[in-house]
Tab-separated table of C-alpha atoms in Angstrom:
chain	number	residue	atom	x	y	z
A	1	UNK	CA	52.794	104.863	-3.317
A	2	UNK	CA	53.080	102.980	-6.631
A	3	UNK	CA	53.202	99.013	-6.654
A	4	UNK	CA	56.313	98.054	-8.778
A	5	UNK	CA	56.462	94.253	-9.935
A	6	UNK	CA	59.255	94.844	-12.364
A	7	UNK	CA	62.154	97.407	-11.739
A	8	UNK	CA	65.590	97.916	-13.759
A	9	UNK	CA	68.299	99.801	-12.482
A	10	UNK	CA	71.816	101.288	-14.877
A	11	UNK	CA	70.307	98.347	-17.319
A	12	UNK	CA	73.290	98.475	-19.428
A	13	UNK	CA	74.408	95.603	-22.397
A	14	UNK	CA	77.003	95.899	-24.760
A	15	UNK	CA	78.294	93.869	-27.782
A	16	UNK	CA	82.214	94.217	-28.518
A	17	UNK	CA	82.108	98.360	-27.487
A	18	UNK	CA	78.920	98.876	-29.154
A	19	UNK	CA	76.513	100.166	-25.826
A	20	UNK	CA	72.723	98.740	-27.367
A	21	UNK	CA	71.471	98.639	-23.893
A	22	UNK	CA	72.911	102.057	-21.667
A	23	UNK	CA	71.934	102.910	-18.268
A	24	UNK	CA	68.167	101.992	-18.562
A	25	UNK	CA	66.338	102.462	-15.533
A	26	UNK	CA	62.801	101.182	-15.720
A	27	UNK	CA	59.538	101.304	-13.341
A	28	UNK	CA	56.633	98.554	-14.366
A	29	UNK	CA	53.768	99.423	-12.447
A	30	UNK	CA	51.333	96.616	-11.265
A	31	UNK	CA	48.495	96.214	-13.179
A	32	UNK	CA	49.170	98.461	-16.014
A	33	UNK	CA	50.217	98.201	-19.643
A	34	UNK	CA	53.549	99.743	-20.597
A	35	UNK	CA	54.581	100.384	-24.027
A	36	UNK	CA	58.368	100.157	-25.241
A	37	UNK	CA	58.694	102.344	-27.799
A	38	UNK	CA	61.577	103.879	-30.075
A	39	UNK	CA	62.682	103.979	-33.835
A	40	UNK	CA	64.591	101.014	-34.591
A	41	UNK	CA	67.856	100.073	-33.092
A	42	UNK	CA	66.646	101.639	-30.120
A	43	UNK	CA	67.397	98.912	-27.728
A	44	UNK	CA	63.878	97.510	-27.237
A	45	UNK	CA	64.216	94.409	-27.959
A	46	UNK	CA	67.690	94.116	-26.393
A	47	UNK	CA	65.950	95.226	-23.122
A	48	UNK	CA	63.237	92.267	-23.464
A	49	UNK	CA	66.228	89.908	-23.953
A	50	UNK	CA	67.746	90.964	-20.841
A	51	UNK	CA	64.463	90.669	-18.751
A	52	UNK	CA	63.869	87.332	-19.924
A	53	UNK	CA	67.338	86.525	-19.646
A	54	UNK	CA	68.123	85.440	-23.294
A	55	UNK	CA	71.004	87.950	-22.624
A	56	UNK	CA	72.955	88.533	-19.775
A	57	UNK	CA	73.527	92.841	-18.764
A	58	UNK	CA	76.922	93.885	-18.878
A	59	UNK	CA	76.068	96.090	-15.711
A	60	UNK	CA	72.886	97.072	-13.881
A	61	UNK	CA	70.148	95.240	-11.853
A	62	UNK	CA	66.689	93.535	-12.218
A	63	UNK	CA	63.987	93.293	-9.796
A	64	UNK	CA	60.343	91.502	-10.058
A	65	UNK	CA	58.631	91.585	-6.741
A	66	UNK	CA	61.418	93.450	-4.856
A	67	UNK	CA	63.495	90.390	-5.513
A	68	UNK	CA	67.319	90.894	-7.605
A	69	UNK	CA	66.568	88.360	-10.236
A	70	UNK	CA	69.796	89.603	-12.392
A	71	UNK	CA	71.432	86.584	-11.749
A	72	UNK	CA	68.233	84.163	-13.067
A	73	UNK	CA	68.353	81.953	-16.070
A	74	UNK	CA	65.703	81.691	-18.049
A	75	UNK	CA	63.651	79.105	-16.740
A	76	UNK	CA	63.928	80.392	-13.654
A	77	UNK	CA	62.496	83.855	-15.073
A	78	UNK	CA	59.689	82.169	-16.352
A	79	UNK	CA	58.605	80.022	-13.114
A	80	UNK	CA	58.560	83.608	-11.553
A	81	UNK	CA	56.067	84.265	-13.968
A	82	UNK	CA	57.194	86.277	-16.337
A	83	UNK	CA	56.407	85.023	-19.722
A	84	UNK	CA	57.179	86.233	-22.982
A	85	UNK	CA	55.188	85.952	-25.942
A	86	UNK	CA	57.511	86.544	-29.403
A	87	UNK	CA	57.555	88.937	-32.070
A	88	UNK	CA	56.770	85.981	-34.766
A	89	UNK	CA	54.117	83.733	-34.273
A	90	UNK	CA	54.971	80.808	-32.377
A	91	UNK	CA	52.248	78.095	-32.267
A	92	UNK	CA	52.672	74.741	-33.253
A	93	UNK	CA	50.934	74.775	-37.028
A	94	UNK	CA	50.117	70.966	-37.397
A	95	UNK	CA	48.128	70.736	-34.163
A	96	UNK	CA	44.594	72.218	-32.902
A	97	UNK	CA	44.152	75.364	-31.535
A	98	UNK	CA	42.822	73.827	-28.467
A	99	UNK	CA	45.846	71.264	-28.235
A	100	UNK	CA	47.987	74.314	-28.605
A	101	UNK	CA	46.486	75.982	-25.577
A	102	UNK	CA	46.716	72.743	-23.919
A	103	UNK	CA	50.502	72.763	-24.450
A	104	UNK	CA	50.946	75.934	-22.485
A	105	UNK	CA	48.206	74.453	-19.345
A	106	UNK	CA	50.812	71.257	-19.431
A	107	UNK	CA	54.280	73.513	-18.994
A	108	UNK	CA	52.034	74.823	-15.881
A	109	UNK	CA	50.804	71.818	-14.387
A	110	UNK	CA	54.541	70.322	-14.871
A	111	UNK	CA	53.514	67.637	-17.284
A	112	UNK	CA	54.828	69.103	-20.073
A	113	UNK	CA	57.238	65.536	-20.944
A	114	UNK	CA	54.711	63.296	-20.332
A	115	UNK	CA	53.801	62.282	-23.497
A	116	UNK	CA	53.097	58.861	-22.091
A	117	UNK	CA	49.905	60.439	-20.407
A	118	UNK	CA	46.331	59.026	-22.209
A	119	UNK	CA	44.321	61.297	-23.862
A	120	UNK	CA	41.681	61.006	-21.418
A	121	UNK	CA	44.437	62.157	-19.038
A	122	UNK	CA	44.975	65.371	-21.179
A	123	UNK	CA	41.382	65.794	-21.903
A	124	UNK	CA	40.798	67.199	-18.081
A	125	UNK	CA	42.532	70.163	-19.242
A	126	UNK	CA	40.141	70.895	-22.193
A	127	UNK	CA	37.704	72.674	-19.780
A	128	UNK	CA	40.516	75.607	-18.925
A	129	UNK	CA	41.490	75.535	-22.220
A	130	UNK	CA	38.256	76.185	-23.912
A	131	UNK	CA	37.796	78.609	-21.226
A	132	UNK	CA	41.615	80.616	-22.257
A	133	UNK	CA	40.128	80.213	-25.946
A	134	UNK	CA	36.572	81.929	-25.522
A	135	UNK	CA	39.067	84.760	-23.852
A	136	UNK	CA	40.682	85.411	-26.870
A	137	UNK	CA	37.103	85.221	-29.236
A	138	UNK	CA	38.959	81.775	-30.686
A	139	UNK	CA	36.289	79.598	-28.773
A	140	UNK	CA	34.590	78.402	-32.701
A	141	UNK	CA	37.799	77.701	-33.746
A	142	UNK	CA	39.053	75.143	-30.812
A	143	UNK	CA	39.329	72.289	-33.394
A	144	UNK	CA	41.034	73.818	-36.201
A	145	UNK	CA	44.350	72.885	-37.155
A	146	UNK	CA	46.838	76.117	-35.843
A	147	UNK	CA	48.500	76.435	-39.839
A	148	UNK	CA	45.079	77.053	-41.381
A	149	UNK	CA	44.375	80.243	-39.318
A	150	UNK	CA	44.546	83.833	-40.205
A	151	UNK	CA	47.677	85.413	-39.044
A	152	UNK	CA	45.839	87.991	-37.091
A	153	UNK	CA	44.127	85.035	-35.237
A	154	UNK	CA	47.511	82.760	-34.364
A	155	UNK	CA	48.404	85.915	-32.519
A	156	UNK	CA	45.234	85.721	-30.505
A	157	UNK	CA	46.468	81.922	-30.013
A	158	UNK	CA	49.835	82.968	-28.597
A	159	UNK	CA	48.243	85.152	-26.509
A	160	UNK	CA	45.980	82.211	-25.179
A	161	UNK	CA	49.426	79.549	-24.898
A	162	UNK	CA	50.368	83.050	-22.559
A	163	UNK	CA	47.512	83.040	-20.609
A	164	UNK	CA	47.932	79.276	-20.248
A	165	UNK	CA	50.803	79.404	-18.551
A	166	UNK	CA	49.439	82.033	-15.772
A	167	UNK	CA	51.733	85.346	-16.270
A	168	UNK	CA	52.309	87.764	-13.332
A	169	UNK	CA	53.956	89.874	-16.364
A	170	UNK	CA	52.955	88.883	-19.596
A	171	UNK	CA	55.737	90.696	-22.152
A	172	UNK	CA	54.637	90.924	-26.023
A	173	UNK	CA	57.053	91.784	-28.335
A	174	UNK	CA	55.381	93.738	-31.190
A	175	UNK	CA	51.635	91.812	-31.198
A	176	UNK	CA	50.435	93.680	-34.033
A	177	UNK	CA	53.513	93.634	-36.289
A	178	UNK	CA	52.525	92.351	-39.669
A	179	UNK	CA	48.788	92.684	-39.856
A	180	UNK	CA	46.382	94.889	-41.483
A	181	UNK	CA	43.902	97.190	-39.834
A	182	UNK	CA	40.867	94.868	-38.566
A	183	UNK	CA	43.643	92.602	-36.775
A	184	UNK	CA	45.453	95.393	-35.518
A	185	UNK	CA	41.896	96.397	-33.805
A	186	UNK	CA	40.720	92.788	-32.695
A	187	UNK	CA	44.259	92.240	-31.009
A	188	UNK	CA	44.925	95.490	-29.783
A	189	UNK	CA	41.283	95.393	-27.760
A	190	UNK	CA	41.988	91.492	-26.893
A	191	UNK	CA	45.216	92.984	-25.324
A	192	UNK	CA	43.301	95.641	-23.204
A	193	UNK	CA	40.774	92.791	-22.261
A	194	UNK	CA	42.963	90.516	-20.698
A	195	UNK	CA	45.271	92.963	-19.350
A	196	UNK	CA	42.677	93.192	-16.194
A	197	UNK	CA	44.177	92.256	-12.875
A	198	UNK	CA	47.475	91.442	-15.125
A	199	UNK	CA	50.377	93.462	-16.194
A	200	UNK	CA	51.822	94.025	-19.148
A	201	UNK	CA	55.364	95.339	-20.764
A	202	UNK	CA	55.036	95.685	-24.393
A	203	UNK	CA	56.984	96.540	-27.598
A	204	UNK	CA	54.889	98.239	-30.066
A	205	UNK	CA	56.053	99.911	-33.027
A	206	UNK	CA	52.312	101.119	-33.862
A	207	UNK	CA	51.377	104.696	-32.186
A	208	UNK	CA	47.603	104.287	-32.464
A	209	UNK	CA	47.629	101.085	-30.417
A	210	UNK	CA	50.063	103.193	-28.147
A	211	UNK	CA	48.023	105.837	-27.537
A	212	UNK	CA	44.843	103.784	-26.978
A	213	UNK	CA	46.170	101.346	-24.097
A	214	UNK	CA	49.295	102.162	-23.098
A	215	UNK	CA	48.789	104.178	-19.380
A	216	UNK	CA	52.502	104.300	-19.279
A	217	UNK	CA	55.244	105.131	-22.275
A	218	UNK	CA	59.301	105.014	-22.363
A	219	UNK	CA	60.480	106.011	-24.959
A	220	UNK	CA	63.922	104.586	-25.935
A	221	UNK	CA	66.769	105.962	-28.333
A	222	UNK	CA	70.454	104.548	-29.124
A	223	UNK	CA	69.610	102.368	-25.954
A	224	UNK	CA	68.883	105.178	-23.484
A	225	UNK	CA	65.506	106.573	-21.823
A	226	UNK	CA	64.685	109.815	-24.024
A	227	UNK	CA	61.583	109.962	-21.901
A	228	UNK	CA	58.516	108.438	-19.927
A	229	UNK	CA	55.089	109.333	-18.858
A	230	UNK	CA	51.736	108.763	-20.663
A	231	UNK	CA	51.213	109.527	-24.611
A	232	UNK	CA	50.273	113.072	-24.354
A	233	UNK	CA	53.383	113.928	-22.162
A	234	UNK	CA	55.813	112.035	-24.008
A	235	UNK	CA	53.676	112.992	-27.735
A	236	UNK	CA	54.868	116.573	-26.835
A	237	UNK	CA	58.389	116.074	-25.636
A	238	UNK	CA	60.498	117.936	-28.636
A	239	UNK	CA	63.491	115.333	-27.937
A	240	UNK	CA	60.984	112.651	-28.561
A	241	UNK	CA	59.621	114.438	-32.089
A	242	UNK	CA	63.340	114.836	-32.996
A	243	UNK	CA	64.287	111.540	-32.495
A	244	UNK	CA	61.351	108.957	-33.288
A	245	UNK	CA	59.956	110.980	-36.161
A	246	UNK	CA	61.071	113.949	-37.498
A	247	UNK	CA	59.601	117.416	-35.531
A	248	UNK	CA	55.903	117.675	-35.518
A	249	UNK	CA	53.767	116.135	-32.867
A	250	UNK	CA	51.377	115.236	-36.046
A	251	UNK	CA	53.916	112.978	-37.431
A	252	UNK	CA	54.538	111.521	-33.831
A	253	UNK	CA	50.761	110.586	-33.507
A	254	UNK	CA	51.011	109.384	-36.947
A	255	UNK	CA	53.748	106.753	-36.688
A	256	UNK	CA	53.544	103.278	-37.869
A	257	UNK	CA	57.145	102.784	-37.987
């Protein structure tokens, strides 16, 4: 019997008679990293705006520990602990990578407004956060201002502000979009590392990070499930060849899209 945190049912969102969303039915198994895949306008990152509730469906149902949350706002969503890390970098530039992280370990402990609190106050969270940073390989970089970084290594950072904030599903919305090979490698391994005893949804437009980590695919086009299973089931599906990259499996497996 498989152990479902996350479960969508007739997922369904349209815009003024345009369907970007249709009838999406989705299974997130516990403990495992599923990819969101598709060519673009496929509905992907539609779907993440309905689970975080940026967007409200037009029909259907969502469930995170057996529980409808369809009717959640966004805050709520994330005190469930389901937290979204974004397609663009977002860090706060002018600060330290270790204040950064210490951001996230504030919005947890519920002091996030307290801007009153001394340093010496804040400073009992350095311990966790230099802890979230050696995590993420960004422990020699804990005092460098967040702007000066490489881009490949503010994504590491977000992923750290995630951790901070102590995901049950951690959703990551294209990590590797934008960055040449040796960051694509470093982040896609970081994201198998701390995917133990966590789960993950992600988007991914990059089939070799895909096919390395992803134990479960969907594959989504013109909003709908064209199929699911693991890369070399859904690598092989001819509607899946047709409609993400032309009609070999070679230029499936080669897709950077």
């Amino acid at each position: 019997m498989k152990d479902i945190i996350l479960e969508t049912s007739g997922l369904t969102k349209e815009f003024r008679g345009f369907v970007a969303v249709n009838n999406v039915s989705l299974s997130v198994e516990r403990g495992h990293i599923h990819a969101l895949i598709g060519p673009n306008g496929a509905g992907k990152t539609t779907c993440f705006n309905l689970l975080t509730k940026f967007l409200s469906p037009t029909r259907g149902k969502i469930s995170f520990n057996g529980i409808d949350i369809t009717g959640d706002k966004p805050a709520q969503i994330a005190r469930r602990g389901i937290i979204r890390s974004f397609q663009i970098s977002a860090v706060f530039p002018h600060l330290t990578v270790l204040e950064n992280v210490r951001i996230g370990l504030q919005r947890q402990t519920g002091l996030s407004f307290h801007f009153w609190k001394s340093e010496s106050c804040l400073n009992q969270l350095n311990e966790r956060a230099l802890a979230l940073l050696e995590e993420v390989d960004l422990g020699s970089f804990a005092h460098e201002i967040t702007g000066s970084l490489p881009y490949g290594r503010k994504r590491a950072l977000e992923i750290a502000t995630t951790l901070a904030m102590e995901p049950e599903l951690m959703l990551l919305d294209e990590p590797t979009q934008g960055m040449g090979h040796e960051d694509v490698d470093r982040v896609t391994q970081l994201i198998k590392r701390v995917s133990k005893g966590r789960t993950i949804l992600m988007v991914e437009h990059n089939m070799n990070v895909v096919s390395s980590i992803a134990d479960t695919i969907t594959v989504l086009a013109r909003g709908a499930v064209l199929a699911e299973g693991d890369y070399a089931h859904v690598s092989r599906d001819p509607s899946v060849m047709e409609a993400y990259m032309g009609t070999t499996e070679g230029e499936l497996q080669g897709a950077h899209a």
